[in-house]
């Protein structure tokens, strides 16, 4: 007789787990509180869905997960992910190692997963919120899955209830944390990660958003916390973009605790000190009757120029012939150290993942919860978070496949 496997949560990890369990002969039901499956997955990667990354390393995950990820990725890594999606009819392409569906649409991925669930006759119960997993006192099955509407007897339960990150429409409210704590698991402090930050309003932030290549470094006092290079996005109220999001995992705790974290942007990250000094000497030759605004015209984005001059309290209409070499040097040097005082993050709603979650010390290598054989915990619910670039979805596929296979056996 087929094992009855219930998957709580119909996101990436949940659908993957359900497919692997059903392919292995289990009778599978997904219980999802949204009106449809894959709601968060459908908007991931700006709607393009970065499935995985060919440069997959354990050190690209949080320190608490790094050791476990080495083992899990050896069982199910990028190659297995690509084969899995090929089996669903999803052709992928590589963009410098970043793996996307060739369609460029996250909806392709969601629909392919749903089509496979339908082909495997996986039952789907929507608009039903999971409340608890309990050991059955009586009955043919060892567990009971309790929802706000019903109770289900189960041979195995896979908890794929996600985290706190995501738009309100995805209903990412961290329900799974409470349920896992009922099972005796411990919760590591949670914070929004892969997220941008609000900055102190000093009147210098650009009214129009600006994007530019930069090295962004974060300091707590004199201590360098972390540094990243990429396309920095500056808006009226804060900073974002890939380098900020990558760094967010290292600084979010300090910002949340209202520690004085400062970001320093270098808009010439590809120049070493000698090259930049040579560039400055070339710029000195332009010191004629032109204004400061005209002088900086080709040096950087006009919005960045305006921001630099506002921070230095200089007028754009000043004539270069009236500005000393030492001041010109100071102006140009500022492009290598424009500072932003961080006041807060943009929160869970705008974050891509949650750092923290259920302790990995409470689960086995097969994702089973200690003391509850047949109950598994996967995906964002766990204390696993990776960099931008397909690393978090890779863990969804990795953990889902391992748990789905184990639950069906």
Tab-separated table of N, CA and C in Angstrom, residues 79-169:
chain	number	residue	atom	x	y	z
A	79	UNK	N	23.763	20.157	-11.263
A	79	UNK	CA	23.557	19.186	-12.348
A	79	UNK	C	22.247	18.439	-12.176
A	80	UNK	N	21.964	18.040	-10.935
A	80	UNK	CA	20.700	17.333	-10.664
A	80	UNK	C	19.506	18.256	-10.883
A	81	UNK	N	19.666	19.538	-10.524
A	81	UNK	CA	18.580	20.499	-10.739
A	81	UNK	C	18.279	20.656	-12.226
A	82	UNK	N	19.319	20.794	-13.017
A	82	UNK	CA	19.133	20.952	-14.464
A	82	UNK	C	18.465	19.718	-15.058
A	83	UNK	N	18.883	18.520	-14.621
A	83	UNK	CA	18.261	17.274	-15.098
A	83	UNK	C	16.792	17.200	-14.679
A	84	UNK	N	16.523	17.642	-13.450
A	84	UNK	CA	15.153	17.624	-12.947
A	84	UNK	C	14.248	18.480	-13.828
A	85	UNK	N	14.688	19.689	-14.130
A	85	UNK	CA	13.844	20.564	-14.935
A	85	UNK	C	13.771	20.103	-16.390
A	86	UNK	N	14.817	19.459	-16.860
A	86	UNK	CA	14.753	18.865	-18.192
A	86	UNK	C	13.677	17.787	-18.238
A	87	UNK	N	13.544	17.032	-17.124
A	87	UNK	CA	12.509	15.990	-17.057
A	87	UNK	C	11.104	16.581	-17.036
A	88	UNK	N	11.020	17.864	-16.668
A	88	UNK	CA	9.731	18.555	-16.675
A	88	UNK	C	9.474	19.259	-17.998
A	89	UNK	N	10.461	19.188	-18.904
A	89	UNK	CA	10.321	19.864	-20.196
A	89	UNK	C	10.784	21.303	-20.182
A	90	UNK	N	11.506	21.699	-19.127
A	90	UNK	CA	12.004	23.074	-19.026
A	90	UNK	C	13.469	23.111	-19.474
A	91	UNK	N	13.700	23.756	-20.603
A	91	UNK	CA	15.059	23.910	-21.106
A	91	UNK	C	15.667	25.131	-20.432
A	92	UNK	N	16.929	24.998	-20.033
A	92	UNK	CA	17.576	26.102	-19.313
A	92	UNK	C	18.735	26.665	-20.119
A	93	UNK	N	19.159	27.859	-19.731
A	93	UNK	CA	20.326	28.491	-20.350
A	93	UNK	C	21.211	29.066	-19.250
A	94	UNK	N	22.490	29.190	-19.558
A	94	UNK	CA	23.442	29.746	-18.605
A	94	UNK	C	23.820	31.159	-19.019
A	95	UNK	N	23.781	32.062	-18.056
A	95	UNK	CA	24.266	33.422	-18.252
A	95	UNK	C	25.397	33.626	-17.257
A	96	UNK	N	26.624	33.355	-17.730
A	96	UNK	CA	27.807	33.413	-16.859
A	96	UNK	C	27.652	32.516	-15.637
A	97	UNK	N	27.035	31.354	-15.825
A	97	UNK	CA	26.865	30.386	-14.747
A	97	UNK	C	25.542	30.489	-14.022
A	98	UNK	N	24.816	31.573	-14.227
A	98	UNK	CA	23.487	31.736	-13.633
A	98	UNK	C	22.488	31.011	-14.536
A	99	UNK	N	21.760	30.053	-13.979
A	99	UNK	CA	20.889	29.201	-14.777
A	99	UNK	C	19.446	29.706	-14.715
A	100	UNK	N	18.888	29.982	-15.915
A	100	UNK	CA	17.509	30.454	-16.057
A	100	UNK	C	16.743	29.544	-17.009
A	101	UNK	N	15.411	29.520	-16.914
A	101	UNK	CA	14.639	28.857	-17.961
A	101	UNK	C	14.842	29.629	-19.253
A	102	UNK	N	14.955	28.939	-20.376
A	102	UNK	CA	15.235	29.608	-21.643
A	102	UNK	C	14.112	30.559	-22.039
A	103	UNK	N	12.928	30.330	-21.483
A	103	UNK	CA	11.783	31.210	-21.749
A	103	UNK	C	11.956	32.575	-21.097
A	104	UNK	N	12.801	32.643	-20.064
A	104	UNK	CA	12.964	33.884	-19.330
A	104	UNK	C	11.771	34.214	-18.456
A	105	UNK	N	10.934	33.231	-18.176
A	105	UNK	CA	9.709	33.461	-17.412
A	105	UNK	C	9.612	32.509	-16.223
A	106	UNK	N	9.437	33.076	-15.024
A	106	UNK	CA	9.230	32.245	-13.843
A	106	UNK	C	7.950	31.442	-13.964
A	107	UNK	N	6.971	31.976	-14.670
A	107	UNK	CA	5.696	31.265	-14.845
A	107	UNK	C	5.897	29.926	-15.550
A	108	UNK	N	6.910	29.846	-16.420
A	108	UNK	CA	7.229	28.581	-17.083
A	108	UNK	C	7.576	27.515	-16.052
A	109	UNK	N	8.384	27.896	-15.074
A	109	UNK	CA	8.820	26.966	-14.033
A	109	UNK	C	7.636	26.525	-13.178
A	110	UNK	N	6.833	27.483	-12.733
A	110	UNK	CA	5.674	27.163	-11.892
A	110	UNK	C	4.713	26.240	-12.634
A	111	UNK	N	4.400	26.565	-13.877
A	111	UNK	CA	3.448	25.748	-14.648
A	111	UNK	C	3.986	24.348	-14.918
A	112	UNK	N	5.296	24.243	-15.148
A	112	UNK	CA	5.884	22.920	-15.382
A	112	UNK	C	5.796	22.060	-14.130
A	113	UNK	N	6.055	22.638	-12.979
A	113	UNK	CA	5.934	21.900	-11.724
A	113	UNK	C	4.488	21.471	-11.484
A	114	UNK	N	3.547	22.377	-11.712
A	114	UNK	CA	2.124	22.059	-11.508
A	114	UNK	C	1.674	20.976	-12.485
A	115	UNK	N	2.134	21.061	-13.736
A	115	UNK	CA	1.769	20.034	-14.725
A	115	UNK	C	2.264	18.657	-14.293
A	116	UNK	N	3.467	18.606	-13.732
A	116	UNK	CA	4.012	17.326	-13.263
A	116	UNK	C	3.230	16.806	-12.067
A	117	UNK	N	2.834	17.697	-11.166
A	117	UNK	CA	2.003	17.290	-10.027
A	117	UNK	C	0.687	16.693	-10.516
A	118	UNK	N	0.103	17.327	-11.515
A	118	UNK	CA	-1.153	16.807	-12.085
A	118	UNK	C	-0.932	15.447	-12.742
A	119	UNK	N	0.166	15.309	-13.479
A	119	UNK	CA	0.467	14.038	-14.148
A	119	UNK	C	0.639	12.910	-13.149
A	120	UNK	N	1.187	13.258	-11.973
A	120	UNK	CA	1.440	12.252	-10.939
A	120	UNK	C	0.239	12.058	-10.008
A	121	UNK	N	-0.858	12.758	-10.322
A	121	UNK	CA	-2.097	12.661	-9.520
A	121	UNK	C	-1.901	13.107	-8.068
A	122	UNK	N	-1.061	14.129	-7.878
A	122	UNK	CA	-0.890	14.698	-6.543
A	122	UNK	C	-2.120	15.530	-6.210
A	123	UNK	N	-2.710	15.255	-5.063
A	123	UNK	CA	-3.889	16.009	-4.628
A	123	UNK	C	-3.437	17.357	-4.061
A	124	UNK	N	-4.168	18.418	-4.377
A	124	UNK	CA	-3.820	19.758	-3.901
A	124	UNK	C	-5.011	20.364	-3.172
A	125	UNK	N	-4.778	20.752	-1.921
A	125	UNK	CA	-5.798	21.415	-1.110
A	125	UNK	C	-5.336	22.852	-0.883
A	126	UNK	N	-6.056	23.826	-1.440
A	126	UNK	CA	-5.677	25.237	-1.287
A	126	UNK	C	-6.566	25.932	-0.254
A	127	UNK	N	-6.184	27.148	0.086
A	127	UNK	CA	-6.909	27.968	1.061
A	127	UNK	C	-7.139	27.214	2.376
A	128	UNK	N	-6.087	26.488	2.770
A	128	UNK	CA	-6.142	25.708	4.002
A	128	UNK	C	-4.836	25.916	4.764
A	129	UNK	N	-4.901	26.459	5.965
A	129	UNK	CA	-3.712	26.808	6.730
A	129	UNK	C	-3.354	25.713	7.725
A	130	UNK	N	-2.117	25.227	7.626
A	130	UNK	CA	-1.646	24.181	8.533
A	130	UNK	C	-1.412	24.792	9.911
A	131	UNK	N	-1.915	24.105	10.941
A	131	UNK	CA	-1.814	24.591	12.316
A	131	UNK	C	-0.866	23.763	13.174
A	132	UNK	N	-0.768	22.456	12.892
A	132	UNK	CA	0.063	21.604	13.746
A	132	UNK	C	0.303	20.252	13.090
A	133	UNK	N	1.358	19.605	13.538
A	133	UNK	CA	1.618	18.199	13.226
A	133	UNK	C	1.702	17.478	14.560
A	134	UNK	N	0.874	16.448	14.718
A	134	UNK	CA	0.827	15.726	15.989
A	134	UNK	C	0.988	14.229	15.768
A	135	UNK	N	1.550	13.575	16.794
A	135	UNK	CA	1.584	12.122	16.757
A	135	UNK	C	0.179	11.604	17.009
A	136	UNK	N	-0.243	10.657	16.184
A	136	UNK	CA	-1.600	10.129	16.302
A	136	UNK	C	-1.708	9.230	17.531
A	137	UNK	N	-2.733	9.460	18.322
A	137	UNK	CA	-2.958	8.605	19.499
A	137	UNK	C	-3.609	7.295	19.083
A	138	UNK	N	-4.488	7.387	18.117
A	138	UNK	CA	-5.135	6.201	17.551
A	138	UNK	C	-5.180	6.387	16.044
A	139	UNK	N	-5.326	5.342	15.320
A	139	UNK	CA	-5.402	5.450	13.872
A	139	UNK	C	-4.366	4.590	13.196
A	140	UNK	N	-4.509	4.472	11.895
A	140	UNK	CA	-3.630	3.608	11.123
A	140	UNK	C	-2.300	4.280	10.793
A	141	UNK	N	-2.279	5.616	10.811
A	141	UNK	CA	-1.068	6.360	10.450
A	141	UNK	C	-0.447	6.998	11.685
A	142	UNK	N	0.866	7.227	11.677
A	142	UNK	CA	1.555	7.735	12.871
A	142	UNK	C	1.347	9.224	13.160
A	143	UNK	N	0.921	9.987	12.161
A	143	UNK	CA	0.800	11.429	12.362
A	143	UNK	C	-0.550	11.972	11.915
A	144	UNK	N	-0.885	13.111	12.496
A	144	UNK	CA	-2.081	13.845	12.098
A	144	UNK	C	-1.669	15.264	11.732
A	145	UNK	N	-2.036	15.700	10.530
A	145	UNK	CA	-1.792	17.067	10.089
A	145	UNK	C	-3.066	17.865	10.342
A	146	UNK	N	-2.952	18.889	11.167
A	146	UNK	CA	-4.116	19.678	11.568
A	146	UNK	C	-4.125	21.006	10.805
A	147	UNK	N	-5.245	21.323	10.145
A	147	UNK	CA	-5.392	22.606	9.461
A	147	UNK	C	-6.549	23.375	10.096
A	148	UNK	N	-6.798	24.569	9.594
A	148	UNK	CA	-7.913	25.366	10.105
A	148	UNK	C	-9.255	24.820	9.651
A	149	UNK	N	-9.225	23.816	8.766
A	149	UNK	CA	-10.466	23.267	8.230
A	149	UNK	C	-10.637	21.777	8.476
A	150	UNK	N	-9.538	21.051	8.638
A	150	UNK	CA	-9.653	19.595	8.670
A	150	UNK	C	-8.446	18.974	9.364
A	151	UNK	N	-8.490	17.648	9.494
A	151	UNK	CA	-7.383	16.866	10.009
A	151	UNK	C	-7.111	15.727	9.033
A	152	UNK	N	-5.820	15.430	8.831
A	152	UNK	CA	-5.453	14.390	7.872
A	152	UNK	C	-4.490	13.409	8.524
A	153	UNK	N	-4.766	12.130	8.395
A	153	UNK	CA	-3.832	11.111	8.865
A	153	UNK	C	-2.724	10.940	7.839
A	154	UNK	N	-1.493	10.878	8.319
A	154	UNK	CA	-0.362	10.822	7.400
A	154	UNK	C	0.707	9.857	7.881
A	155	UNK	N	1.318	9.167	6.914
A	155	UNK	CA	2.483	8.337	7.227
A	155	UNK	C	3.731	9.210	7.337
A	156	UNK	N	3.748	10.291	6.571
A	156	UNK	CA	4.884	11.215	6.590
A	156	UNK	C	4.378	12.622	6.300
A	157	UNK	N	5.051	13.597	6.889
A	157	UNK	CA	4.700	15.004	6.680
A	157	UNK	C	5.969	15.771	6.334
A	158	UNK	N	5.885	16.569	5.284
A	158	UNK	CA	7.010	17.424	4.896
A	158	UNK	C	6.593	18.873	5.116
A	159	UNK	N	7.298	19.556	6.002
A	159	UNK	CA	6.989	20.948	6.320
A	159	UNK	C	7.800	21.858	5.406
A	160	UNK	N	7.092	22.535	4.499
A	160	UNK	CA	7.711	23.429	3.525
A	160	UNK	C	6.972	24.768	3.552
A	161	UNK	N	6.849	25.323	4.745
A	161	UNK	CA	5.967	26.463	4.970
A	161	UNK	C	6.633	27.820	4.775
A	162	UNK	N	7.889	27.820	4.344
A	162	UNK	CA	8.529	29.083	4.011
A	162	UNK	C	8.950	29.894	5.219
A	163	UNK	N	9.279	31.158	4.947
A	163	UNK	CA	9.819	32.035	5.976
A	163	UNK	C	8.948	33.275	6.118
A	164	UNK	N	9.562	34.364	6.539
A	164	UNK	CA	8.852	35.633	6.710
A	164	UNK	C	9.009	36.549	5.504
A	165	UNK	N	9.853	36.158	4.545
A	165	UNK	CA	10.175	37.047	3.435
A	165	UNK	C	9.204	36.909	2.274
A	166	UNK	N	8.855	38.052	1.708
A	166	UNK	CA	7.976	38.062	0.543
A	166	UNK	C	6.858	39.069	0.678
A	167	UNK	N	6.324	39.465	-0.453
A	167	UNK	CA	5.221	40.419	-0.464
A	167	UNK	C	4.032	39.864	0.304
A	168	UNK	N	3.175	40.766	0.781
A	168	UNK	CA	2.003	40.345	1.551
A	168	UNK	C	1.148	39.363	0.769
A	169	UNK	N	1.125	39.520	-0.551
A	169	UNK	CA	0.286	38.656	-1.386
A	169	UNK	C	0.726	37.205	-1.354
